Coordinates of C-alpha atoms in Angstrom, one line a residue:
M17 CA 111.2 123.0 109.5
G18 CA 107.7 121.4 109.4
D19 CA 105.4 120.8 112.3
K20 CA 106.2 117.8 114.6
H21 CA 104.4 114.6 113.7
S22 CA 103.9 111.6 115.9
D23 CA 102.8 109.5 112.9
L24 CA 105.0 106.6 111.9
I25 CA 105.3 105.7 108.2
L26 CA 106.6 102.3 107.0
I27 CA 108.3 102.4 103.6
I28 CA 108.5 99.0 101.7
D29 CA 110.6 99.2 98.5
D30 CA 113.5 97.1 97.2
N31 CA 115.1 100.1 95.6
A32 CA 117.4 101.8 98.2
T33 CA 117.6 105.0 96.2
Y34 CA 113.8 105.4 96.2
R35 CA 113.7 104.6 99.9
K36 CA 116.3 107.3 100.6
V37 CA 114.4 109.9 98.6
L38 CA 111.2 109.1 100.5
V39 CA 112.9 109.2 103.9
K40 CA 114.4 112.6 103.0
I41 CA 111.1 114.0 101.9
L42 CA 109.1 112.7 104.9
E43 CA 111.7 113.4 107.6
R44 CA 112.0 117.0 106.3
E45 CA 108.4 117.3 107.6
N46 CA 109.4 115.5 110.8
F47 CA 107.5 112.3 110.1
K48 CA 108.9 109.2 111.7
T49 CA 109.9 106.6 109.1
F50 CA 111.0 103.0 109.0
E51 CA 112.4 101.2 105.8
C52 CA 112.0 97.6 104.6
K53 CA 113.5 96.3 101.4
N54 CA 111.0 93.5 100.6
G55 CA 107.4 92.4 101.3
Y56 CA 108.1 89.7 103.8
Q57 CA 110.3 92.0 105.9
G58 CA 107.6 94.7 105.6
I59 CA 104.8 92.5 106.9
E60 CA 106.8 91.5 110.0
K61 CA 107.8 95.1 110.7
A62 CA 104.2 96.3 110.3
I63 CA 103.1 93.8 112.9
E64 CA 105.9 94.9 115.2
I65 CA 105.7 98.7 115.0
Q66 CA 102.0 99.2 114.0
P67 CA 102.6 102.2 111.7
N68 CA 100.0 104.8 110.9
L69 CA 100.6 104.5 107.1
I70 CA 102.4 102.1 104.7
L71 CA 104.0 103.2 101.4
L72 CA 104.3 100.1 99.3
D73 CA 106.2 99.5 96.0
I74 CA 104.4 97.3 93.5
K75 CA 107.4 95.9 91.5
M76 CA 109.6 93.9 94.0
P77 CA 111.3 90.5 93.8
E78 CA 110.1 87.5 95.8
I79 CA 106.7 89.0 96.6
N80 CA 105.3 92.0 94.8
G81 CA 103.4 94.9 96.3
F82 CA 99.9 93.5 95.4
E83 CA 100.8 90.2 97.1
T84 CA 102.2 92.0 100.1
C85 CA 99.0 94.1 100.4
I86 CA 96.8 90.9 100.3
E87 CA 98.9 89.4 103.1
I88 CA 98.6 92.5 105.3
K89 CA 94.9 92.7 104.8
K90 CA 94.6 89.0 106.0
N91 CA 96.2 89.9 109.3
S92 CA 93.6 91.5 111.6
A93 CA 96.4 93.3 113.7
I94 CA 97.4 95.4 110.7
A95 CA 94.6 95.1 108.3
N96 CA 93.2 98.6 108.9
I97 CA 96.5 100.3 108.2
P98 CA 96.0 102.4 105.0
I99 CA 98.3 101.4 102.1
I100 CA 99.5 103.8 99.4
F101 CA 101.0 102.0 96.4
M102 CA 104.2 103.4 94.8
T103 CA 104.8 102.7 91.1
S104 CA 106.0 104.1 87.8
L105 CA 103.1 102.2 86.1
D106 CA 100.4 104.5 84.8
D107 CA 98.0 101.8 83.6
L108 CA 94.4 102.1 84.8
E109 CA 94.2 98.4 85.2
Y110 CA 97.0 98.4 87.8
K111 CA 95.4 101.2 89.7
I112 CA 92.0 99.5 89.8
K113 CA 93.7 96.3 90.9
G114 CA 95.5 98.1 93.8
L115 CA 92.3 99.8 95.0
K116 CA 90.3 96.5 94.8
I117 CA 92.7 94.6 97.1
G118 CA 92.7 97.3 99.7
G119 CA 95.0 100.2 98.7
V120 CA 93.8 103.7 99.3
D121 CA 95.9 105.6 96.8
Y122 CA 98.9 105.7 94.4
I123 CA 102.2 107.8 94.4
T124 CA 103.9 107.9 91.0
K125 CA 107.6 107.4 90.5
P126 CA 109.8 109.3 90.1
F127 CA 108.7 111.1 93.2
Q128 CA 107.5 114.7 93.3
P129 CA 107.9 115.9 97.0
E130 CA 104.7 118.0 96.8
E131 CA 102.7 114.9 95.6
V132 CA 104.2 112.6 98.2
L133 CA 103.5 115.0 101.1
Y134 CA 100.0 115.9 100.0
R135 CA 98.9 112.3 99.6
V136 CA 100.5 111.2 102.9
K137 CA 99.0 114.0 104.8
I138 CA 95.5 113.7 103.4
H139 CA 95.4 109.9 104.2
L140 CA 96.8 110.4 107.7
K141 CA 94.2 113.0 108.1
L142 CA 91.5 110.6 107.0
V143 CA 92.9 108.0 109.5
N144 CA 92.7 110.5 112.3
V145 CA 89.2 111.5 111.3
N146 CA 88.2 107.8 111.4
K147 CA 89.8 107.4 114.8
T148 CA 88.0 110.4 116.0
L149 CA 84.6 109.2 114.7
S150 CA 85.3 105.7 116.2
H151 CA 86.2 107.3 119.6
K152 CA 83.0 109.4 119.5
N153 CA 80.9 106.4 118.7
K154 CA 82.3 104.6 121.7
Q155 CA 81.6 107.6 123.9
L156 CA 78.1 107.7 122.5
E157 CA 77.4 104.1 123.3
A158 CA 78.7 104.6 126.8
E159 CA 76.5 107.6 127.3
I160 CA 73.4 105.8 125.9
K161 CA 73.9 102.9 128.4
A162 CA 74.5 105.4 131.2
R163 CA 71.6 107.7 130.3
K164 CA 68.8 105.5 129.1
K165 CA 66.3 107.5 130.9
A166 CA 67.5 110.9 129.6
E167 CA 66.0 110.8 126.1
K168 CA 66.2 114.5 125.6
K169 CA 69.9 114.6 126.3
L170 CA 70.5 111.6 124.2
I171 CA 68.6 113.2 121.2
K172 CA 70.6 116.3 121.7
L173 CA 73.8 114.3 121.8
N174 CA 72.9 112.5 118.6
K175 CA 72.1 115.8 117.0
N176 CA 75.4 117.2 117.9
L177 CA 77.2 114.1 116.7
E178 CA 75.2 114.2 113.4
D179 CA 76.3 117.8 112.9
K180 CA 79.9 116.8 113.5
V181 CA 79.7 114.0 111.1
N182 CA 78.2 116.3 108.4
E183 CA 81.0 118.7 109.0
K184 CA 83.6 116.0 108.7
T185 CA 81.9 114.7 105.6
K186 CA 81.9 118.2 104.1
N187 CA 85.6 118.5 105.0
L188 CA 86.3 115.1 103.4
H189 CA 84.5 116.1 100.3
Q190 CA 86.5 119.3 100.0
A191 CA 89.7 117.3 100.5
L192 CA 88.7 114.9 97.7
L193 CA 88.0 117.9 95.4
E194 CA 91.4 119.3 96.2
L195 CA 93.0 115.9 95.6
R196 CA 91.4 115.7 92.1
Q197 CA 92.6 119.2 91.3
R198 CA 96.1 118.3 92.4
E199 CA 95.9 115.2 90.2
K200 CA 95.0 117.4 87.2
E201 CA 97.9 119.7 88.0
L202 CA 100.3 116.7 88.2
A203 CA 99.0 115.4 84.9
Y204 CA 99.7 118.7 83.3
K205 CA 103.2 118.8 84.7
A206 CA 103.8 115.3 83.4
Y207 CA 103.0 116.3 79.8
Y208 CA 103.9 120.0 79.6
D209 CA 107.1 121.9 80.1
D210 CA 106.9 124.2 83.1
L211 CA 109.2 126.8 81.5
T212 CA 107.9 127.2 77.9
K213 CA 104.4 125.7 78.4
L214 CA 105.1 123.6 75.3
P215 CA 104.3 119.9 75.2
N216 CA 107.2 117.9 76.6
R217 CA 108.9 114.6 75.7
N218 CA 106.2 112.5 77.4
W219 CA 103.5 114.2 75.5
L220 CA 105.4 113.8 72.2
N221 CA 105.9 110.0 72.8
S222 CA 102.2 109.6 73.6
Y223 CA 101.1 111.7 70.7
L224 CA 103.3 109.8 68.2
T225 CA 102.1 106.5 69.6
D226 CA 98.5 107.6 69.0
L227 CA 99.3 108.8 65.4
I228 CA 101.0 105.5 64.6
Q229 CA 98.0 103.5 66.0
E230 CA 95.6 105.7 64.0
A231 CA 97.6 105.2 60.8
N232 CA 97.7 101.5 61.2
N233 CA 93.9 101.3 61.9
K234 CA 93.1 102.9 58.6
N235 CA 92.2 100.8 55.5
P236 CA 95.5 99.6 53.9
I237 CA 94.3 100.6 50.5
N238 CA 94.2 104.3 51.5
A239 CA 97.1 106.5 50.7
D240 CA 100.1 106.3 53.0
I241 CA 100.2 108.7 56.0
F242 CA 103.4 110.7 56.1
H243 CA 104.6 113.1 58.8
S244 CA 107.9 115.0 59.0
I245 CA 109.8 115.6 62.3
L246 CA 112.3 118.4 62.8
F247 CA 114.9 118.0 65.6
I248 CA 116.2 121.4 66.5
D249 CA 119.3 122.0 68.7
L250 CA 120.5 125.5 69.7
D251 CA 124.2 125.7 68.9
R252 CA 125.4 128.5 71.2
F253 CA 122.9 128.1 74.0
K254 CA 125.4 126.5 76.5
V255 CA 127.8 129.4 76.1
I256 CA 125.1 132.0 76.9
N257 CA 123.7 129.9 79.7
D258 CA 127.1 129.4 81.3
S259 CA 128.3 133.0 80.9
L260 CA 125.1 134.9 81.7
G261 CA 123.4 132.4 84.1
H262 CA 120.4 130.2 84.1
L263 CA 117.8 132.9 84.5
I264 CA 118.9 134.6 81.2
G265 CA 119.1 131.1 79.6
D266 CA 115.5 130.3 80.7
K267 CA 114.2 133.6 79.3
L268 CA 116.0 132.9 76.1
L269 CA 114.4 129.5 75.8
I270 CA 110.9 131.0 76.3
L271 CA 111.6 133.5 73.4
V272 CA 112.9 130.7 71.2
A273 CA 109.7 128.7 71.9
E274 CA 107.6 131.7 71.0
R275 CA 109.5 132.3 67.8
L276 CA 109.3 128.6 66.7
I277 CA 105.5 128.6 67.3
H278 CA 105.1 131.9 65.3
F279 CA 107.1 130.8 62.3
S280 CA 106.0 127.1 62.1
P281 CA 103.3 126.1 59.6
E282 CA 99.7 126.1 60.9
N283 CA 99.3 122.4 61.0
S284 CA 102.6 121.8 62.9
L285 CA 103.1 120.9 66.6
V286 CA 106.0 122.4 68.5
S287 CA 107.4 120.7 71.6
R288 CA 110.4 121.0 73.9
F289 CA 112.3 117.7 74.0
G290 CA 114.6 118.8 76.8
G291 CA 117.4 121.2 77.5
D292 CA 118.0 123.3 74.4
E293 CA 116.3 120.8 72.0
F294 CA 113.0 121.3 70.4
I295 CA 110.9 119.1 68.1
I296 CA 108.4 120.3 65.5
L297 CA 106.0 117.8 63.9
L298 CA 104.8 118.7 60.4
Q299 CA 101.7 116.6 60.0
D300 CA 100.7 115.0 56.7
D301 CA 103.5 116.7 54.8
K302 CA 106.2 114.9 52.8
C303 CA 106.9 117.6 50.2
I304 CA 110.6 118.2 50.3
K305 CA 110.2 121.7 49.0
N306 CA 107.7 122.7 51.7
I307 CA 109.9 121.1 54.4
T308 CA 113.0 122.8 53.1
N309 CA 111.4 126.2 53.0
T310 CA 110.1 125.7 56.6
V311 CA 113.6 124.7 57.8
K312 CA 115.3 127.6 56.1
L313 CA 112.8 130.0 57.5
L314 CA 113.3 128.7 61.0
L315 CA 117.1 128.9 60.7
Q316 CA 116.9 132.4 59.4
E317 CA 114.6 133.5 62.2
L318 CA 116.7 131.9 64.9
Q319 CA 119.8 133.7 63.7
K320 CA 118.1 137.0 64.4
P321 CA 118.9 138.6 67.8
F322 CA 116.9 137.9 71.0
I323 CA 116.7 140.8 73.5
V324 CA 116.8 139.5 77.1
N325 CA 117.3 141.9 80.1
N326 CA 119.0 144.5 77.7
Y327 CA 121.3 141.8 76.4
K328 CA 121.3 141.3 72.6
L329 CA 121.8 137.6 72.2
F330 CA 122.7 135.7 69.1
I331 CA 122.3 132.0 68.7
N332 CA 122.4 129.4 65.9
A333 CA 120.6 126.2 65.4
S334 CA 121.1 122.8 63.8
I335 CA 118.1 121.0 62.4
G336 CA 117.7 117.3 61.5
V337 CA 114.7 116.2 59.5
A338 CA 113.2 112.8 59.2
I339 CA 110.2 111.9 57.1
H340 CA 108.2 108.8 58.0
N341 CA 105.3 106.7 56.8
Y342 CA 103.4 106.3 60.0
Q343 CA 102.0 102.9 58.9
K344 CA 105.5 101.4 58.9
V345 CA 107.4 102.8 61.9
D346 CA 107.3 103.0 65.7
V347 CA 108.2 105.9 68.0
T348 CA 111.7 104.6 68.7
N349 CA 112.5 104.6 65.0
I350 CA 111.1 108.1 64.5
L351 CA 113.1 109.7 67.3
R352 CA 116.2 107.7 66.4
D353 CA 116.1 108.9 62.8
G354 CA 115.5 112.5 63.9
D355 CA 118.5 112.3 66.2
V356 CA 120.6 110.8 63.5
A357 CA 119.7 113.6 61.1
L358 CA 120.5 116.2 63.8
Y359 CA 123.8 114.6 64.6
Q360 CA 124.8 114.8 60.9
A361 CA 123.7 118.4 60.7
K362 CA 125.8 119.4 63.8
K363 CA 128.7 117.4 62.3
N364 CA 128.4 119.4 59.0
G365 CA 128.7 122.7 60.9
K366 CA 126.6 125.2 62.9
G367 CA 123.5 126.7 61.3
T368 CA 122.9 123.8 58.9
Y369 CA 120.2 121.2 58.4
V370 CA 120.1 117.6 57.1
I371 CA 117.1 115.7 55.7
L372 CA 117.7 112.1 56.5
D373 CA 118.0 109.7 53.6
E374 CA 118.7 106.0 53.4
T375 CA 122.5 106.5 53.0
I376 CA 122.8 108.6 56.2
R377 CA 120.5 106.2 58.1
N378 CA 122.6 103.2 57.1
Q379 CA 125.8 105.0 57.9
A380 CA 124.5 105.9 61.4
L381 CA 123.2 102.4 62.0
S382 CA 126.5 100.9 60.9
R383 CA 128.4 103.3 63.1
L384 CA 126.2 102.4 66.1
E385 CA 126.7 98.7 65.4
L386 CA 130.4 99.3 65.2
E387 CA 130.3 101.1 68.6
N388 CA 128.5 98.2 70.2
D389 CA 130.8 95.7 68.6
L390 CA 133.9 97.6 69.9
R391 CA 132.4 97.7 73.4
K392 CA 131.8 94.0 73.3
A393 CA 135.3 93.3 71.9
L394 CA 136.8 95.2 74.8
E395 CA 134.6 93.4 77.3
E396 CA 135.6 90.0 75.8
E397 CA 139.2 91.0 75.2
K398 CA 138.9 90.2 71.4
L399 CA 141.4 93.0 70.5
D400 CA 145.0 92.0 69.8
L401 CA 148.4 93.6 70.0
Y402 CA 150.8 93.4 67.1
Y403 CA 154.4 94.3 67.4
Q404 CA 156.4 96.1 64.7
P405 CA 160.2 95.8 65.0
I406 CA 162.3 99.0 65.3
F407 CA 165.9 98.7 63.9
C408 CA 169.1 100.6 64.3
L409 CA 170.0 102.1 61.0
K410 CA 173.8 101.9 61.6
N411 CA 174.0 98.1 62.1
N412 CA 170.5 96.8 61.2
I413 CA 170.1 95.3 64.7
I414 CA 166.7 95.2 66.2
K415 CA 166.3 97.6 69.1
G416 CA 162.7 97.3 70.0
F417 CA 159.0 97.0 69.0
E418 CA 156.1 99.3 68.8
A419 CA 152.9 97.8 70.2
L420 CA 150.0 98.4 67.8
I421 CA 146.4 97.7 68.6
R422 CA 144.5 95.6 66.1
W423 CA 140.8 94.6 65.8
N424 CA 139.9 91.6 63.6
H425 CA 136.1 92.1 63.4
P426 CA 134.3 88.7 62.9
Q427 CA 132.2 90.2 60.1
F428 CA 134.3 93.0 58.5
G429 CA 137.8 91.7 59.1
F430 CA 140.6 94.1 60.2
I431 CA 139.2 97.5 61.2
S432 CA 141.4 100.5 60.8
P433 CA 142.9 101.6 64.1
Q434 CA 142.3 105.2 63.2
L435 CA 138.6 104.4 62.9
F436 CA 138.0 102.4 66.1
V437 CA 140.4 104.5 68.2
S438 CA 138.5 107.7 67.2
I439 CA 135.2 105.9 68.0
A440 CA 136.6 104.9 71.4
E441 CA 137.5 108.6 72.1
E442 CA 134.0 109.8 71.1
I443 CA 132.0 107.2 73.2
G444 CA 134.2 107.4 76.3
L445 CA 136.1 104.0 75.9
I446 CA 139.6 105.5 75.2
N447 CA 140.8 105.0 78.8
W448 CA 139.5 101.4 78.8
L449 CA 141.3 100.8 75.4
N450 CA 144.6 102.4 76.6
D451 CA 144.5 100.4 79.8
F452 CA 144.0 97.2 77.8
V453 CA 147.0 98.1 75.5
L454 CA 149.2 99.0 78.5
T455 CA 148.3 95.9 80.5
K456 CA 148.7 93.5 77.6
A457 CA 151.9 95.0 76.4
C458 CA 153.4 94.9 79.9
H459 CA 152.3 91.3 80.4
Q460 CA 154.0 90.3 77.1
L461 CA 157.1 92.3 78.1
G462 CA 157.3 90.2 81.2
I463 CA 157.1 87.0 79.3
W464 CA 159.8 88.0 76.8
Y465 CA 162.1 89.2 79.5
S466 CA 161.9 86.0 81.4
S467 CA 162.2 83.9 78.2
F468 CA 165.2 85.5 76.4
R469 CA 168.7 86.3 77.6
N470 CA 169.9 89.9 76.8
F471 CA 166.3 91.0 76.3
T472 CA 167.1 94.0 78.6
H473 CA 168.5 95.6 75.4
I474 CA 165.1 95.5 73.7
F475 CA 162.3 98.0 74.4
V476 CA 158.5 98.1 73.6
N477 CA 156.8 101.3 72.8
V478 CA 153.2 101.7 74.0
N479 CA 150.9 104.5 72.7
L480 CA 148.9 106.4 75.3
S481 CA 146.5 109.2 74.6
I482 CA 146.5 112.6 76.4
I483 CA 143.1 111.5 77.9
N484 CA 144.8 108.5 79.4
L485 CA 147.7 110.6 80.7
S486 CA 145.2 113.0 82.3
Q487 CA 144.1 110.2 84.6
S488 CA 145.4 110.9 88.1
N489 CA 146.2 107.2 88.6
I490 CA 148.1 106.5 85.4
T491 CA 151.4 106.5 87.3
E492 CA 150.0 104.1 89.9
K493 CA 149.1 101.7 87.0
I494 CA 152.6 101.9 85.6
D495 CA 154.1 101.4 89.1
S496 CA 152.0 98.3 89.6
F497 CA 153.9 96.7 86.7
L498 CA 157.3 98.0 87.8
N499 CA 156.8 96.9 91.4
R500 CA 156.2 93.3 90.3
K501 CA 159.7 93.4 88.7
L502 CA 158.4 91.8 85.5
F503 CA 160.9 93.8 83.4
P504 CA 163.4 96.6 83.8
E505 CA 162.2 100.2 83.4
S506 CA 164.3 100.6 80.3
C507 CA 162.2 97.9 78.5
L508 CA 159.1 100.2 78.5
K509 CA 158.6 103.4 76.5
I510 CA 155.5 105.6 76.3
E511 CA 154.6 107.2 73.0
I512 CA 152.4 110.4 72.8
T513 CA 151.2 111.8 69.5
E514 CA 152.5 115.3 69.0
G515 CA 149.0 116.6 68.2
Y516 CA 147.7 115.5 71.6
L517 CA 150.1 118.0 73.3
E518 CA 148.0 120.9 71.9
D519 CA 145.3 119.9 74.5
A520 CA 147.7 119.1 77.3
T521 CA 147.4 120.9 80.7
S522 CA 150.0 121.6 83.3
S523 CA 148.9 118.5 85.2
T524 CA 149.6 116.4 82.1
F525 CA 153.1 117.6 82.0
D526 CA 153.5 116.8 85.7
I527 CA 152.5 113.3 84.9
L528 CA 155.0 113.1 82.1
N529 CA 157.7 114.2 84.5
K530 CA 156.6 111.5 87.0
I531 CA 156.8 108.8 84.3
N532 CA 160.3 110.1 83.3
D533 CA 161.4 110.0 86.9
R534 CA 160.6 106.3 87.0
G535 CA 163.2 105.6 84.3
I536 CA 160.6 105.1 81.5
H537 CA 161.5 107.0 78.3
L538 CA 159.0 109.1 76.6
C539 CA 158.6 109.5 72.8
I540 CA 156.7 112.0 70.7
D541 CA 155.0 110.1 67.8
D542 CA 154.2 111.6 64.4
F543 CA 156.6 114.4 65.0
G544 CA 156.4 117.2 62.4
T545 CA 152.7 117.1 61.8
G546 CA 151.9 119.5 64.7
Y547 CA 153.5 122.7 65.9
S548 CA 152.3 123.5 69.4
S549 CA 155.0 121.4 71.0
L550 CA 158.0 123.1 69.3
S551 CA 158.0 126.1 71.6
R552 CA 158.2 123.9 74.7
L553 CA 160.0 120.8 73.4
H554 CA 163.2 121.7 75.3
S555 CA 161.2 121.6 78.6
L556 CA 159.6 118.3 78.1
P557 CA 161.2 115.0 79.4
I558 CA 161.3 113.5 75.9
K559 CA 164.0 111.1 74.9
T560 CA 162.9 110.1 71.4
L561 CA 161.2 111.8 68.4
K562 CA 159.4 109.7 65.7
I563 CA 159.3 111.3 62.3
D564 CA 155.9 110.9 60.7
K565 CA 155.5 108.6 57.7
S566 CA 154.3 111.4 55.5
F567 CA 157.8 112.9 55.4
V568 CA 159.5 109.6 54.7
D569 CA 157.1 108.9 51.8
K570 CA 158.0 112.1 50.0
M571 CA 161.7 112.0 50.9
S572 CA 163.0 110.5 47.6
A573 CA 160.9 112.8 45.4
E574 CA 160.9 116.1 47.4
M575 CA 164.0 117.8 48.7
S576 CA 161.8 119.8 51.1
S577 CA 160.9 116.6 53.0
Q578 CA 164.6 115.7 53.3
T579 CA 165.2 119.3 54.6
I580 CA 162.5 118.9 57.2
I581 CA 163.9 115.5 58.3
K582 CA 167.4 117.0 58.4
T583 CA 166.0 119.9 60.6
I584 CA 164.2 117.5 62.9
L585 CA 167.4 115.4 63.3
A586 CA 169.4 118.5 64.1
L587 CA 166.9 119.7 66.6
A588 CA 166.6 116.3 68.3
H589 CA 170.3 115.6 68.5
S590 CA 171.0 119.1 69.9
L591 CA 168.5 118.2 72.7
K592 CA 170.2 114.8 73.1
M593 CA 167.2 113.0 71.7
E594 CA 167.1 109.9 69.5
V595 CA 165.1 109.8 66.3
V596 CA 163.0 107.0 64.8
A597 CA 161.7 107.2 61.2
E598 CA 158.3 105.6 60.6
G599 CA 157.0 104.0 57.5
V600 CA 160.3 103.0 55.9
E601 CA 159.3 100.9 52.9
N602 CA 162.3 100.6 50.6
K603 CA 166.1 100.6 50.6
M604 CA 166.3 104.1 49.1
Q605 CA 164.5 105.6 52.0
K606 CA 166.6 103.6 54.4
D607 CA 169.9 104.7 52.8
I608 CA 168.8 108.4 52.8
L609 CA 167.9 108.2 56.4
T610 CA 171.2 106.6 57.3
Y611 CA 173.1 109.3 55.3
L612 CA 171.2 112.0 57.1
G613 CA 172.1 110.5 60.5
C614 CA 168.8 109.1 61.6
D615 CA 169.1 106.7 64.6
F616 CA 166.3 104.1 64.1
A617 CA 163.7 103.1 61.6
Q618 CA 160.6 100.9 61.4
G619 CA 158.4 100.0 58.5
Y620 CA 157.6 97.3 56.0
F621 CA 161.2 97.4 54.5
Y622 CA 162.2 95.7 57.8
S623 CA 159.0 94.0 58.9
P624 CA 155.2 94.4 59.0
P625 CA 153.6 94.4 62.5
L626 CA 153.8 90.9 63.9
D627 CA 151.3 89.0 66.0
V628 CA 152.6 87.7 69.4
N629 CA 153.7 84.3 68.1
S630 CA 155.5 85.7 65.1
A631 CA 157.2 88.4 67.2
T632 CA 158.2 85.7 69.7
N633 CA 159.7 83.6 66.9
F634 CA 161.5 86.6 65.6
L635 CA 163.1 87.2 69.0
A636 CA 164.0 83.6 69.3
S637 CA 165.9 83.8 66.0
V638 CA 167.8 86.9 67.2
F639 CA 168.8 85.5 70.6
E640 CA 169.8 82.1 69.4

């Protein structure tokens, strides 16, 4: 613990997180603190508690830091309290403005504990020095009045005081020198990586900005100025870091940095972008052959072993390359294109590189636009559920529907579910998407159940991913619908794609059993395309198997497909499961499936997926 302090520090900041961080830093050193969330509150509290120091944020609603400072300086009761501004702004104009209106210093966000404590302590020290000097001056005046006749003693007293002032001045000068040195150290840390000593992301952003400005200031008739940027990501670094520890990982990163510097061209600049990502800037080089040779050399060298603490470590790297005319881009575009190229390289496999071209860029931008559109469509509930009827093969009577998610994009029309569902999985929207499907399907189930007699004999299948089933609260969500008695349990069935079971955990199977215990039947969709579930199929609470469309398509032409279907039917029926054939598109397929003993079928032979209105009209015709 630090020494005890009697100094009281007032923190004025609208951001509770930043206030909390400051309080934690200061109270660790036993400073007394008080928090205010806006300028008006801060002024009132300053008058009330008379703090020794004020830490004041610049960017606040209602009244900003500069305005708050001006109001404090107007009030004689608190005008002499030193004010240190807090801001993420690094503009000289703002610093000058703050100092002109009465601030004594700046603390930069995000906070570095060493910087905060140093600046606070030095200015509190200056306050105490001033108080000491003021006190001594008052003592001196009293002594002068009391000892007018004792000139010699007065001269001696003045001499002693002068010596003390000189000493304090000397100390203050030393403190200012230390403060400037600290500022230099902080500036270095802001622009250079502590571990590898390479320039960091901030430095790269600033350097690229300067390059672009320089390129645009040149005469337009001059030749274009091209630079190439290499985004490098270490493919196996996380495995090494997690298995051998961060100390080994850090030493490996240092060796990687040294190797990148050694094997990069002379005119290149190597920086660490963060984590296990590095960026190399090849200046004034747009020759594809040169760039390719450099990239291949770097990949080759990074594949060679690294020796760390007697460990022989092997890593791989993916490299994305973007070439830009610096008279026509900005920093955001440069970094975005490098990231796009790197993403494509990693997608192609480890140890590869991709040089960005217009096709890849357009594909990436289209994909990003589609991701944003999907997020917006979910927020605005612009996705729809369609319902494909499922028929009994023996009597051609409808037995249920499968709820299918559809997205009618305002620009591109209907987007393939395989595409946007996979996007939802990649960008973390799959739970949101599945919740939307489950909620909308259950809501429609309730409407149909209350509208049609004998609807209890009809079920609706809802597809859920293994990610959704892994949510600890999925059963509570299902219970919320069952508890409202919108429909009987038998009206709802949950479908799980067979392939998802490969990634299932024991907790997932616990959830499947809980769902089954509630009287909701579980189906395995696309059965036959996977294999991992066969060994434990008998232990799963599954009531229905759905044969994948690929087998039905080949059934009339390939006897092997019929044999597979026959085997699936025998397996399912031996386990007392029902079987649904998907993708039935003609009478021949329907007749073969009937002959083989399949229970149910769905497909365009019976009906395409129907929108809500068409499905409702279909039910109305059935239950007339």
